[in-house]
mmCIF file of C-alpha atoms in Angstrom:
data_model
loop_
_atom_site.group_PDB
_atom_site.id
_atom_site.type_symbol
_atom_site.label_atom_id
_atom_site.label_comp_id
_atom_site.label_asym_id
_atom_site.label_seq_id
_atom_site.Cartn_x
_atom_site.Cartn_y
_atom_site.Cartn_z
ATOM 1 C CA MET S 1 -33.525 30.824 -20.327
ATOM 2 C CA ILE S 2 -34.197 27.414 -18.830
ATOM 3 C CA ILE S 3 -34.977 28.928 -15.461
ATOM 4 C CA LEU S 4 -37.078 31.679 -16.975
ATOM 5 C CA LEU S 5 -39.176 29.347 -19.108
ATOM 6 C CA THR S 6 -39.588 26.855 -16.298
ATOM 7 C CA PHE S 7 -40.883 29.583 -14.022
ATOM 8 C CA LEU S 8 -43.019 31.025 -16.784
ATOM 9 C CA GLY S 9 -44.490 27.633 -17.622
ATOM 10 C CA GLY S 10 -45.316 27.001 -14.014
ATOM 11 C CA ALA S 11 -46.837 30.449 -13.649
ATOM 12 C CA VAL S 12 -48.950 30.182 -16.802
ATOM 13 C CA ILE S 13 -50.271 26.690 -16.158
ATOM 14 C CA GLY S 14 -50.617 27.324 -12.456
ATOM 15 C CA GLY S 15 -52.493 30.536 -13.124
ATOM 16 C CA TYR S 16 -54.799 28.699 -15.459
ATOM 17 C CA ALA S 17 -55.350 26.046 -12.840
ATOM 18 C CA LEU S 18 -56.167 28.609 -10.201
ATOM 19 C CA TYR S 19 -58.602 30.294 -12.539
ATOM 20 C CA GLN S 20 -60.270 27.207 -13.930
ATOM 21 C CA GLU S 21 -60.030 24.595 -11.269
ATOM 22 C CA HIS S 22 -62.302 24.943 -8.267
ATOM 23 C CA SER S 23 -62.569 22.968 -5.120
ATOM 24 C CA THR S 24 -65.714 20.959 -4.814
ATOM 25 C CA TYR S 25 -67.589 20.776 -1.542
ATOM 26 C CA GLU S 26 -70.219 18.346 -0.390
ATOM 27 C CA ALA S 27 -72.864 19.030 2.211
ATOM 28 C CA THR S 28 -75.320 16.446 3.508
ATOM 29 C CA ALA S 29 -78.719 17.143 4.974
ATOM 30 C CA GLN S 30 -81.050 14.362 6.053
ATOM 31 C CA VAL S 31 -84.679 13.507 6.344
ATOM 32 C CA LEU S 32 -85.856 11.162 9.069
ATOM 33 C CA VAL S 33 -89.055 9.335 8.243
ATOM 34 C CA LYS S 34 -90.809 8.265 11.365
ATOM 35 C CA PHE S 35 -92.790 5.089 11.695
ATOM 36 C CA PRO S 36 -96.449 5.557 12.488
ATOM 37 C CA LYS S 37 -97.504 4.365 15.918
ATOM 38 C CA SER S 38 -98.663 0.800 15.750
ATOM 39 C CA THR S 39 -101.920 -0.373 17.260
ATOM 40 C CA GLU S 40 -103.469 -3.712 17.891
ATOM 41 C CA ASP S 41 -105.227 -3.456 14.551
ATOM 42 C CA THR S 42 -102.118 -2.830 12.450
ATOM 43 C CA ASP S 43 -100.076 -5.616 10.951
ATOM 44 C CA ALA S 44 -96.391 -4.988 11.676
ATOM 45 C CA GLU S 45 -95.260 -6.576 8.499
ATOM 46 C CA GLN S 46 -97.641 -4.505 6.420
ATOM 47 C CA VAL S 47 -96.403 -1.392 8.152
ATOM 48 C CA ASN S 48 -92.831 -2.242 7.287
ATOM 49 C CA ILE S 49 -93.720 -2.760 3.655
ATOM 50 C CA GLN S 50 -95.652 0.462 3.573
ATOM 51 C CA MET S 51 -92.820 2.384 5.151
ATOM 52 C CA ALA S 52 -90.329 0.938 2.726
ATOM 53 C CA ARG S 53 -92.473 2.192 -0.124
ATOM 54 C CA LEU S 54 -92.843 5.597 1.459
ATOM 55 C CA ILE S 55 -89.123 5.944 1.933
ATOM 56 C CA SER S 56 -88.440 4.783 -1.594
ATOM 57 C CA THR S 57 -91.005 7.184 -3.001
ATOM 58 C CA SER S 58 -89.649 9.990 -0.873
ATOM 59 C CA SER S 59 -86.193 9.364 -2.196
ATOM 60 C CA VAL S 60 -87.450 9.722 -5.750
ATOM 61 C CA LEU S 61 -89.507 12.808 -4.936
ATOM 62 C CA LEU S 62 -86.566 14.551 -3.301
ATOM 63 C CA LYS S 63 -84.846 14.786 -6.692
ATOM 64 C CA SER S 64 -87.936 15.431 -8.727
ATOM 65 C CA ASN S 65 -89.094 18.711 -10.192
ATOM 66 C CA LEU S 66 -92.045 18.611 -7.781
ATOM 67 C CA ILE S 67 -89.636 19.564 -5.039
ATOM 68 C CA LEU S 68 -86.698 21.087 -6.880
ATOM 69 C CA ASP S 69 -88.718 23.698 -8.774
ATOM 70 C CA HIS S 70 -89.839 25.097 -5.462
ATOM 71 C CA VAL S 71 -86.341 24.908 -4.094
ATOM 72 C CA VAL S 72 -85.147 26.979 -7.052
ATOM 73 C CA ASN S 73 -87.795 29.611 -6.403
ATOM 74 C CA LYS S 74 -87.024 29.700 -2.710
ATOM 75 C CA LEU S 75 -83.312 30.051 -3.266
ATOM 76 C CA ASN S 76 -83.873 32.841 -5.748
ATOM 77 C CA SER S 77 -86.371 34.807 -3.713
ATOM 78 C CA LYS S 78 -85.016 34.354 -0.270
ATOM 79 C CA TYR S 79 -81.296 34.048 -0.813
ATOM 80 C CA ASN S 80 -80.872 35.683 -4.188
ATOM 81 C CA TYR S 81 -79.231 32.493 -5.444
ATOM 82 C CA SER S 82 -79.851 31.736 -9.085
ATOM 83 C CA THR S 83 -79.891 28.138 -10.284
ATOM 84 C CA THR S 84 -82.024 25.670 -12.208
ATOM 85 C CA SER S 85 -83.772 22.427 -11.403
ATOM 86 C CA GLY S 86 -81.539 20.616 -13.837
ATOM 87 C CA SER S 87 -78.409 21.920 -12.164
ATOM 88 C CA LEU S 88 -79.700 20.941 -8.742
ATOM 89 C CA LYS S 89 -80.562 17.502 -10.034
ATOM 90 C CA ASP S 90 -77.096 17.011 -11.494
ATOM 91 C CA ASN S 91 -75.417 17.990 -8.263
ATOM 92 C CA THR S 92 -77.684 16.205 -5.835
ATOM 93 C CA THR S 93 -77.505 12.598 -4.737
ATOM 94 C CA VAL S 94 -80.196 10.951 -2.644
ATOM 95 C CA ILE S 95 -79.125 7.974 -0.584
ATOM 96 C CA ASN S 96 -81.113 5.635 1.567
ATOM 97 C CA ASP S 97 -79.615 2.541 3.065
ATOM 98 C CA GLN S 98 -82.036 -0.346 2.905
ATOM 99 C CA GLY S 99 -83.974 -0.682 6.097
ATOM 100 C CA SER S 100 -82.945 2.775 7.265
ATOM 101 C CA GLN S 101 -85.435 5.520 8.022
ATOM 102 C CA ILE S 102 -82.934 8.178 7.111
ATOM 103 C CA ILE S 103 -82.715 9.653 3.639
ATOM 104 C CA SER S 104 -79.507 11.569 3.000
ATOM 105 C CA VAL S 105 -79.417 14.417 0.531
ATOM 106 C CA ARG S 106 -75.883 15.159 -0.664
ATOM 107 C CA VAL S 107 -75.259 18.318 -2.599
ATOM 108 C CA THR S 108 -71.994 19.198 -4.318
ATOM 109 C CA ASN S 109 -71.044 22.762 -5.194
ATOM 110 C CA ASN S 110 -67.919 24.825 -5.841
ATOM 111 C CA ASN S 111 -68.911 27.065 -2.974
ATOM 112 C CA LYS S 112 -68.901 25.667 0.510
ATOM 113 C CA ARG S 113 -71.692 27.886 1.765
ATOM 114 C CA ASP S 114 -73.900 27.229 -1.241
ATOM 115 C CA SER S 115 -73.662 23.462 -0.888
ATOM 116 C CA ILE S 116 -74.955 23.739 2.670
ATOM 117 C CA LEU S 117 -77.641 26.210 1.644
ATOM 118 C CA ILE S 118 -78.991 24.007 -1.143
ATOM 119 C CA ALA S 119 -78.951 20.768 0.863
ATOM 120 C CA ASN S 120 -80.902 22.384 3.657
ATOM 121 C CA ALA S 121 -83.315 24.056 1.264
ATOM 122 C CA ILE S 122 -84.152 20.717 -0.331
ATOM 123 C CA VAL S 123 -84.919 18.923 2.900
ATOM 124 C CA LYS S 124 -86.978 21.839 4.228
ATOM 125 C CA GLU S 125 -88.991 22.092 1.053
ATOM 126 C CA PHE S 126 -89.497 18.373 1.041
ATOM 127 C CA GLN S 127 -90.821 18.367 4.554
ATOM 128 C CA SER S 128 -93.239 21.172 3.792
ATOM 129 C CA ARG S 129 -94.640 19.621 0.630
ATOM 130 C CA ILE S 130 -94.526 15.870 1.160
ATOM 131 C CA PRO S 131 -97.709 15.702 3.280
ATOM 132 C CA ASN S 132 -99.747 17.019 0.329
ATOM 133 C CA LEU S 133 -97.956 14.805 -2.166
ATOM 134 C CA ILE S 134 -98.059 11.382 -0.546
ATOM 135 C CA GLY S 135 -99.601 12.014 2.812
ATOM 136 C CA LEU S 136 -96.392 11.498 4.701
ATOM 137 C CA THR S 137 -96.688 13.756 7.682
ATOM 138 C CA ASP S 138 -94.255 12.455 10.192
ATOM 139 C CA THR S 139 -90.816 13.564 9.068
ATOM 140 C CA THR S 140 -87.983 15.479 10.599
ATOM 141 C CA TYR S 141 -85.098 17.048 8.831
ATOM 142 C CA ILE S 142 -81.526 17.235 9.987
ATOM 143 C CA LEU S 143 -79.800 20.231 8.521
ATOM 144 C CA ALA S 144 -76.262 20.276 7.197
ATOM 145 C CA HIS S 145 -73.918 22.556 9.108
ATOM 146 C CA GLU S 146 -70.664 21.725 7.377
ATOM 147 C CA ALA S 147 -69.411 20.955 3.892
ATOM 148 C CA TYR S 148 -66.330 18.976 3.040
ATOM 149 C CA GLU S 149 -63.886 19.386 0.197
ATOM 150 C CA ILE S 150 -64.073 16.248 -1.914
ATOM 151 C CA ASN S 151 -61.745 16.627 -4.874
ATOM 152 C CA GLY S 152 -58.481 17.638 -3.208
ATOM 153 C CA GLY S 153 -58.515 20.974 -5.051
ATOM 154 C CA SER S 154 -55.368 22.339 -3.507
ATOM 155 C CA ARG S 155 -53.457 19.180 -4.408
ATOM 156 C CA THR S 156 -54.763 19.387 -7.964
ATOM 157 C CA LYS S 157 -53.559 22.955 -8.254
ATOM 158 C CA LEU S 158 -50.136 21.938 -7.063
ATOM 159 C CA LYS S 159 -50.030 19.193 -9.681
ATOM 160 C CA PHE S 160 -50.916 21.725 -12.343
ATOM 161 C CA ILE S 161 -48.178 24.065 -11.225
ATOM 162 C CA VAL S 162 -45.598 21.294 -11.191
ATOM 163 C CA SER S 163 -46.768 20.077 -14.610
ATOM 164 C CA GLY S 164 -46.565 23.606 -15.914
ATOM 165 C CA ALA S 165 -43.057 24.055 -14.578
ATOM 166 C CA PHE S 166 -41.980 20.750 -16.126
ATOM 167 C CA SER S 167 -43.566 21.684 -19.447
ATOM 168 C CA GLY S 168 -41.807 25.028 -19.327
ATOM 169 C CA PHE S 169 -38.523 23.268 -18.647
ATOM 170 C CA MET S 170 -38.978 20.846 -21.554
ATOM 171 C CA LEU S 171 -40.038 23.677 -23.833
ATOM 172 C CA SER S 172 -36.948 25.656 -22.925
ATOM 173 C CA LEU S 173 -34.746 22.638 -23.701
ATOM 174 C CA ALA S 174 -36.474 22.220 -27.053
ATOM 175 C CA ILE S 175 -35.977 25.891 -27.873
ATOM 176 C CA ILE S 176 -32.317 25.762 -26.890
ATOM 177 C CA PHE S 177 -31.701 22.656 -28.991
ATOM 178 C CA TYR S 178 -33.468 24.215 -31.956
ATOM 179 C CA ILE S 179 -31.539 27.468 -31.687
ATOM 180 C CA GLU S 180 -28.295 25.546 -31.279
ATOM 181 C CA PHE S 181 -29.081 23.419 -34.310
ATOM 182 C CA ALA S 182 -30.289 26.292 -36.436
ATOM 183 C CA THR S 183 -27.266 28.420 -35.645
ATOM 184 C CA ARG S 184 -24.608 25.705 -35.811
ATOM 185 C CA PHE S 185 -25.225 24.234 -39.240
ATOM 186 C CA ILE S 186 -25.860 25.542 -42.698
ATOM 187 C CA VAL S 187 -29.620 25.523 -43.020
ATOM 188 C CA ASP S 188 -30.234 27.532 -46.172
ATOM 189 C CA GLU S 189 -28.471 29.521 -48.885
ATOM 190 C CA ARG S 190 -28.727 32.776 -46.997
ATOM 191 C CA ASP S 191 -26.215 31.466 -44.481
ATOM 192 C CA ILE S 192 -23.448 31.953 -47.054
ATOM 193 C CA THR S 193 -24.791 34.200 -49.800
ATOM 194 C CA LYS S 194 -25.982 36.920 -47.473
ATOM 195 C CA LYS S 195 -23.074 36.739 -45.080
ATOM 196 C CA PHE S 196 -20.183 36.484 -47.518
ATOM 197 C CA GLY S 197 -21.623 37.708 -50.791
ATOM 198 C CA LEU S 198 -20.617 34.521 -52.612
ATOM 199 C CA GLN S 199 -22.662 33.755 -55.692
ATOM 200 C CA PHE S 200 -25.058 30.891 -55.197
ATOM 201 C CA LEU S 201 -24.530 28.533 -58.130
ATOM 202 C CA GLY S 202 -27.263 26.059 -57.323
ATOM 203 C CA SER S 203 -28.188 23.114 -55.183
ATOM 204 C CA ILE S 204 -27.817 19.397 -55.668
ATOM 205 C CA ASP S 205 -28.999 16.389 -53.789
ATOM 206 C CA THR S 206 -26.229 13.806 -53.752
ATOM 207 C CA ASN S 207 -28.727 11.209 -52.592
ATOM 208 C CA GLU S 208 -30.496 11.524 -55.931
ATOM 209 C CA LYS S 209 -27.288 10.731 -57.840
ATOM 210 C CA MET H 1 -54.116 28.593 -60.279
ATOM 211 C CA LEU H 2 -53.567 24.864 -59.890
ATOM 212 C CA PHE H 3 -51.379 24.825 -62.997
ATOM 213 C CA LYS H 4 -49.361 27.728 -61.659
ATOM 214 C CA LYS H 5 -48.909 25.968 -58.339
ATOM 215 C CA ARG H 6 -47.667 22.849 -60.091
ATOM 216 C CA MET H 7 -45.143 24.864 -62.051
ATOM 217 C CA ASN H 8 -43.757 26.388 -58.872
ATOM 218 C CA THR H 9 -43.209 23.043 -57.242
ATOM 219 C CA LYS H 10 -41.677 21.276 -60.253
ATOM 220 C CA GLU H 11 -38.944 18.925 -59.204
ATOM 221 C CA ILE H 12 -35.583 19.514 -60.893
ATOM 222 C CA SER H 13 -33.515 16.416 -61.519
ATOM 223 C CA PHE H 14 -29.963 16.084 -60.339
ATOM 224 C CA ASN H 15 -28.584 16.381 -63.872
ATOM 225 C CA GLU H 16 -30.591 19.505 -64.512
ATOM 226 C CA GLU H 17 -29.253 21.033 -61.333
ATOM 227 C CA VAL H 18 -25.689 20.259 -62.427
ATOM 228 C CA GLN H 19 -26.423 21.799 -65.818
ATOM 229 C CA ILE H 20 -27.532 24.982 -64.114
ATOM 230 C CA ILE H 21 -24.256 25.092 -62.202
ATOM 231 C CA ARG H 22 -22.329 24.356 -65.385
ATOM 232 C CA THR H 23 -24.102 27.203 -67.174
ATOM 233 C CA LYS H 24 -23.115 29.632 -64.450
ATOM 234 C CA ILE H 25 -19.502 28.484 -64.655
ATOM 235 C CA ILE H 26 -19.446 29.035 -68.414
ATOM 236 C CA HIS H 27 -21.006 32.436 -67.838
ATOM 237 C CA ALA H 28 -18.239 33.226 -65.325
ATOM 238 C CA GLN H 29 -15.703 32.435 -68.036
ATOM 239 C CA GLU H 30 -16.840 35.502 -69.902
ATOM 240 C CA LYS H 31 -15.315 37.644 -67.179
ATOM 241 C CA GLN H 32 -12.012 35.817 -66.984
ATOM 242 C CA PRO H 33 -10.549 32.671 -68.502
ATOM 243 C CA ILE H 34 -11.190 29.561 -66.489
ATOM 244 C CA LYS H 35 -9.487 26.319 -67.389
ATOM 245 C CA SER H 36 -9.131 24.719 -63.997
ATOM 246 C CA ILE H 37 -11.629 24.463 -61.186
ATOM 247 C CA VAL H 38 -11.070 23.104 -57.699
ATOM 248 C CA VAL H 39 -14.119 21.734 -55.918
ATOM 249 C CA THR H 40 -13.600 21.988 -52.201
ATOM 250 C CA SER H 41 -15.599 22.257 -48.968
ATOM 251 C CA PRO H 42 -15.219 23.148 -45.290
ATOM 252 C CA MET H 43 -15.647 19.584 -44.084
ATOM 253 C CA PRO H 44 -15.445 15.978 -45.219
ATOM 254 C CA GLY H 45 -18.680 14.484 -46.493
ATOM 255 C CA ASP H 46 -20.081 17.669 -47.979
ATOM 256 C CA GLY H 47 -20.385 16.219 -51.501
ATOM 257 C CA LYS H 48 -17.207 17.431 -53.217
ATOM 258 C CA THR H 49 -16.509 14.248 -55.152
ATOM 259 C CA THR H 50 -20.063 13.845 -56.403
ATOM 260 C CA LEU H 51 -20.177 17.461 -57.536
ATOM 261 C CA ALA H 52 -16.734 17.339 -59.143
ATOM 262 C CA ILE H 53 -17.467 14.144 -61.078
ATOM 263 C CA SER H 54 -20.908 15.362 -62.149
ATOM 264 C CA LEU H 55 -19.530 18.700 -63.286
ATOM 265 C CA ALA H 56 -16.761 17.010 -65.226
ATOM 266 C CA LYS H 57 -19.277 14.793 -67.003
ATOM 267 C CA SER H 58 -21.631 17.662 -67.686
ATOM 268 C CA ILE H 59 -18.924 19.865 -69.182
ATOM 269 C CA ALA H 60 -17.649 16.930 -71.246
ATOM 270 C CA HIS H 61 -21.147 16.520 -72.701
ATOM 271 C CA THR H 62 -20.857 20.006 -74.177
ATOM 272 C CA GLY H 63 -18.022 18.757 -76.362
ATOM 273 C CA LYS H 64 -15.142 20.137 -74.359
ATOM 274 C CA SER H 65 -12.281 17.890 -73.356
ATOM 275 C CA VAL H 66 -12.193 17.502 -69.613
ATOM 276 C CA VAL H 67 -9.896 15.766 -67.159
ATOM 277 C CA TYR H 68 -11.100 14.960 -63.658
ATOM 278 C CA ILE H 69 -8.206 14.806 -61.204
ATOM 279 C CA ASP H 70 -8.725 13.223 -57.840
ATOM 280 C CA ALA H 71 -6.425 15.447 -55.814
ATOM 281 C CA ASN H 72 -7.853 14.282 -52.528
ATOM 282 C CA LEU H 73 -4.855 12.236 -51.465
ATOM 283 C CA ASN H 74 -6.605 11.265 -48.205
ATOM 284 C CA SER H 75 -8.687 8.658 -50.006
ATOM 285 C CA LYS H 76 -8.733 6.350 -52.966
ATOM 286 C CA THR H 77 -10.782 7.005 -56.064
ATOM 287 C CA ASN H 78 -14.014 5.122 -56.466
ATOM 288 C CA ASP H 79 -13.576 3.764 -59.987
ATOM 289 C CA ALA H 80 -17.169 2.565 -60.173
ATOM 290 C CA ALA H 81 -18.538 6.091 -59.907
ATOM 291 C CA LEU H 82 -16.411 7.157 -62.843
ATOM 292 C CA LYS H 83 -17.101 4.107 -65.011
ATOM 293 C CA LEU H 84 -13.554 3.884 -66.268
ATOM 294 C CA THR H 85 -13.105 2.075 -69.536
ATOM 295 C CA SER H 86 -9.385 1.751 -69.122
ATOM 296 C CA ASN H 87 -7.233 2.293 -66.117
ATOM 297 C CA GLY H 88 -3.779 1.498 -65.076
ATOM 298 C CA ASP H 89 -2.273 0.497 -61.815
ATOM 299 C CA TYR H 90 -1.068 3.974 -60.981
ATOM 300 C CA GLY H 91 -2.698 7.125 -59.783
ATOM 301 C CA LEU H 92 -1.823 10.674 -58.845
ATOM 302 C CA SER H 93 0.117 9.813 -55.687
ATOM 303 C CA ASP H 94 2.215 7.339 -57.641
ATOM 304 C CA TYR H 95 2.900 9.929 -60.312
ATOM 305 C CA LEU H 96 3.861 12.616 -57.829
ATOM 306 C CA ASN H 97 6.061 10.223 -55.921
ATOM 307 C CA SER H 98 7.826 9.584 -59.203
ATOM 308 C CA VAL H 99 7.302 5.871 -58.917
ATOM 309 C CA ASN H 100 9.122 4.299 -61.823
ATOM 310 C CA ASP H 101 9.429 7.760 -63.349
ATOM 311 C CA LEU H 102 5.883 7.566 -64.629
ATOM 312 C CA SER H 103 4.543 9.493 -67.574
ATOM 313 C CA TYR H 104 1.252 11.276 -67.058
ATOM 314 C CA LEU H 105 -0.243 9.074 -69.746
ATOM 315 C CA GLN H 106 0.308 6.094 -67.503
ATOM 316 C CA VAL H 107 -1.961 7.566 -64.844
ATOM 317 C CA LEU H 108 -4.569 8.913 -67.244
ATOM 318 C CA SER H 109 -7.706 6.771 -67.581
ATOM 319 C CA THR H 110 -10.545 6.991 -70.071
ATOM 320 C CA THR H 111 -14.264 6.778 -69.389
ATOM 321 C CA GLU H 112 -17.489 5.985 -71.203
ATOM 322 C CA ILE H 113 -17.678 9.647 -72.123
ATOM 323 C CA SER H 114 -15.223 10.209 -74.916
ATOM 324 C CA ASN H 115 -14.269 13.729 -73.864
ATOM 325 C CA LEU H 116 -13.706 12.837 -70.244
ATOM 326 C CA SER H 117 -10.446 11.505 -68.849
ATOM 327 C CA VAL H 118 -9.548 10.781 -65.274
ATOM 328 C CA ILE H 119 -6.446 10.842 -63.115
ATOM 329 C CA PRO H 120 -7.452 8.768 -60.142
ATOM 330 C CA ASN H 121 -5.677 8.300 -56.859
ATOM 331 C CA TYR H 122 -4.934 4.820 -55.617
ATOM 332 C CA VAL H 123 -2.547 5.482 -52.771
ATOM 333 C CA ILE H 124 -3.458 7.317 -49.624
ATOM 334 C CA SER H 125 -0.662 9.697 -48.815
ATOM 335 C CA ASN H 126 0.293 11.788 -45.859
ATOM 336 C CA HIS H 127 -0.080 15.589 -45.897
ATOM 337 C CA GLU H 128 3.479 15.784 -44.711
ATOM 338 C CA ASP H 129 4.576 14.449 -48.062
ATOM 339 C CA ASP H 130 3.599 17.795 -49.614
ATOM 340 C CA LEU H 131 3.007 16.099 -52.936
ATOM 341 C CA LEU H 132 0.668 18.769 -54.242
ATOM 342 C CA SER H 133 3.103 21.570 -53.547
ATOM 343 C CA GLY H 134 5.912 19.889 -55.406
ATOM 344 C CA ARG H 135 7.339 20.837 -58.792
ATOM 345 C CA ARG H 136 6.083 17.691 -60.406
ATOM 346 C CA PHE H 137 2.455 18.565 -59.667
ATOM 347 C CA LEU H 138 2.824 22.101 -60.975
ATOM 348 C CA ASP H 139 4.322 20.770 -64.175
ATOM 349 C CA LEU H 140 1.490 18.273 -64.462
ATOM 350 C CA ILE H 141 -1.080 21.065 -64.228
ATOM 351 C CA THR H 142 0.719 23.029 -66.938
ATOM 352 C CA LEU H 143 0.822 19.971 -69.158
ATOM 353 C CA LEU H 144 -2.833 19.096 -68.635
ATOM 354 C CA LYS H 145 -3.906 22.634 -69.417
ATOM 355 C CA GLU H 146 -2.274 22.273 -72.814
ATOM 356 C CA LYS H 147 -3.997 18.980 -73.498
ATOM 357 C CA PHE H 148 -7.485 19.624 -72.142
ATOM 358 C CA ASP H 149 -10.077 22.387 -72.221
ATOM 359 C CA PHE H 150 -11.020 21.926 -68.580
ATOM 360 C CA LEU H 151 -9.357 20.563 -65.454
ATOM 361 C CA ILE H 152 -11.656 19.631 -62.607
ATOM 362 C CA PHE H 153 -9.876 18.976 -59.332
ATOM 363 C CA ASP H 154 -11.542 17.053 -56.579
ATOM 364 C CA SER H 155 -9.851 18.060 -53.351
ATOM 365 C CA ALA H 156 -9.843 17.395 -49.653
ATOM 366 C CA GLU H 157 -11.576 19.846 -47.356
ATOM 367 C CA ILE H 158 -9.810 23.173 -47.243
ATOM 368 C CA VAL H 159 -9.863 23.828 -43.511
ATOM 369 C CA ASP H 160 -6.601 22.676 -41.905
ATOM 370 C CA CYS H 161 -5.430 21.012 -45.110
ATOM 371 C CA PRO H 162 -2.241 22.522 -46.541
ATOM 372 C CA ASP H 163 -2.465 20.462 -49.739
ATOM 373 C CA THR H 164 -5.853 21.912 -50.601
ATOM 374 C CA MET H 165 -4.776 25.425 -49.692
ATOM 375 C CA PHE H 166 -1.890 25.063 -52.084
ATOM 376 C CA LEU H 167 -4.072 23.494 -54.767
ATOM 377 C CA VAL H 168 -6.637 26.313 -54.805
ATOM 378 C CA GLY H 169 -3.812 28.762 -55.256
ATOM 379 C CA GLN H 170 -2.760 26.979 -58.442
ATOM 380 C CA ALA H 171 -6.181 26.732 -60.010
ATOM 381 C CA ASP H 172 -8.034 29.372 -61.981
ATOM 382 C CA SER H 173 -11.135 29.148 -59.835
ATOM 383 C CA VAL H 174 -12.753 27.462 -56.886
ATOM 384 C CA ILE H 175 -16.234 26.160 -56.179
ATOM 385 C CA LEU H 176 -17.196 25.656 -52.570
ATOM 386 C CA ILE H 177 -19.822 23.106 -51.616
ATOM 387 C CA ALA H 178 -21.613 22.978 -48.260
ATOM 388 C CA ARG H 179 -24.133 20.438 -47.056
ATOM 389 C CA LEU H 180 -27.433 21.238 -45.487
ATOM 390 C CA LYS H 181 -27.622 20.527 -41.750
ATOM 391 C CA HIS H 182 -24.185 18.926 -41.869
ATOM 392 C CA THR H 183 -21.632 21.615 -42.598
ATOM 393 C CA LEU H 184 -20.807 23.700 -39.595
ATOM 394 C CA LYS H 185 -21.215 27.438 -39.990
ATOM 395 C CA SER H 186 -18.008 28.021 -38.062
ATOM 396 C CA LEU H 187 -15.962 25.876 -40.448
ATOM 397 C CA THR H 188 -17.679 27.440 -43.442
ATOM 398 C CA THR H 189 -16.642 30.853 -42.190
ATOM 399 C CA ARG H 190 -13.074 29.661 -41.743
ATOM 400 C CA ALA H 191 -13.042 28.114 -45.231
ATOM 401 C CA ILE H 192 -14.278 31.263 -46.898
ATOM 402 C CA ARG H 193 -11.878 33.463 -44.932
ATOM 403 C CA LEU H 194 -9.054 31.166 -46.036
ATOM 404 C CA LEU H 195 -10.097 31.480 -49.647
ATOM 405 C CA GLN H 196 -10.272 35.244 -49.295
ATOM 406 C CA GLU H 197 -6.829 35.362 -47.714
ATOM 407 C CA LEU H 198 -5.431 33.223 -50.500
ATOM 408 C CA ASP H 199 -7.010 35.653 -52.935
ATOM 409 C CA VAL H 200 -8.405 32.917 -55.131
ATOM 410 C CA ASN H 201 -11.200 33.314 -57.623
ATOM 411 C CA VAL H 202 -14.247 31.766 -56.015
ATOM 412 C CA ILE H 203 -16.890 31.356 -58.710
ATOM 413 C CA GLY H 204 -19.532 30.622 -56.135
ATOM 414 C CA TRP H 205 -20.905 27.973 -53.867
ATOM 415 C CA VAL H 206 -23.216 24.990 -54.133
ATOM 416 C CA LEU H 207 -25.643 23.685 -51.546
ATOM 417 C CA ASN H 208 -25.880 19.949 -51.080
ATOM 418 C CA LYS H 209 -29.411 19.271 -49.891
ATOM 419 C CA SER H 210 -28.923 15.625 -48.959
#
């Protein structure tokens, strides 16, 4: 019984883990914001400040509904992928290191292919719309080609299976102890009355005496 | 519905529970005469002494003259539980060993309850002494039956105890007590089989819930 319950526990919990737990993948696409060409009339410092603002604004816009609503439509129409702006927002992180011209768009998804698809869709949509939004025309996007597993899904599943097997083992021990206890000692009047036909006279509690 | 629920869960006091058992014993008397009862159990610690003393007191309260005999020669009587008003220096073992050629009156003690007398045991004796299977004990039983309405014997456990097996054979009836989550089913089975083989009159059994 111990072996059976241990295996059963592992199978049940492991099966649940396989069904419920998913690996999470992360794909990163990037946007490169180019500096405008400087001339004798432009102040370098002013350009830097302006660029910093543009990059900062771009970072905000990348996760805004102004971009994501269109991404949702594009994904639905072109790739038959159904999602919402809210879901994209929750699963997207925009990162820009200070002083860097590169804005990274990281998208997490349970599906490897979808994480790449969404990251690339965001940067493409951004590039197409940002000129009309803030007049930023000189950008290039770098598409994601790979997604990486970030939550160690297979290790988590193994932990679940081991936990399940351990739980099954402990449960089997508990059941065995209970059965042993229940069958070893007198636990109620039926143990004697039913088995031997002796008349039950009554019960006392010697602790009450 | 609340009132009905309360009635179902009414707590019964210890004395009331003993009275119920007493009533069933008196009812059993209608089928055959019962003057002596042995209270025994499959194992030590099942509650024999408490039940035997309580039964003796309860029957005495009905006006019948009762003698409680501590025939468990493995241990000494706890005088405090019996609230003896007079007691001597001698008990059942002394009487059966014929120490100083004792009279039964010298080992008989009185209690707060006027109808209840006690023959305690003050000396732990060996089973090999076979005191309970001797002539002297049989004569004592005969004598006590003439003097008292009821004899209540407190005994040792019946399994693997020759003294108790002999004792139950001499009494009119037996009550078995078993304790919840303490008494082993295997020993209970052995005890009941023994009683069946000895062909004794088992009135019934009592469950000790402690």
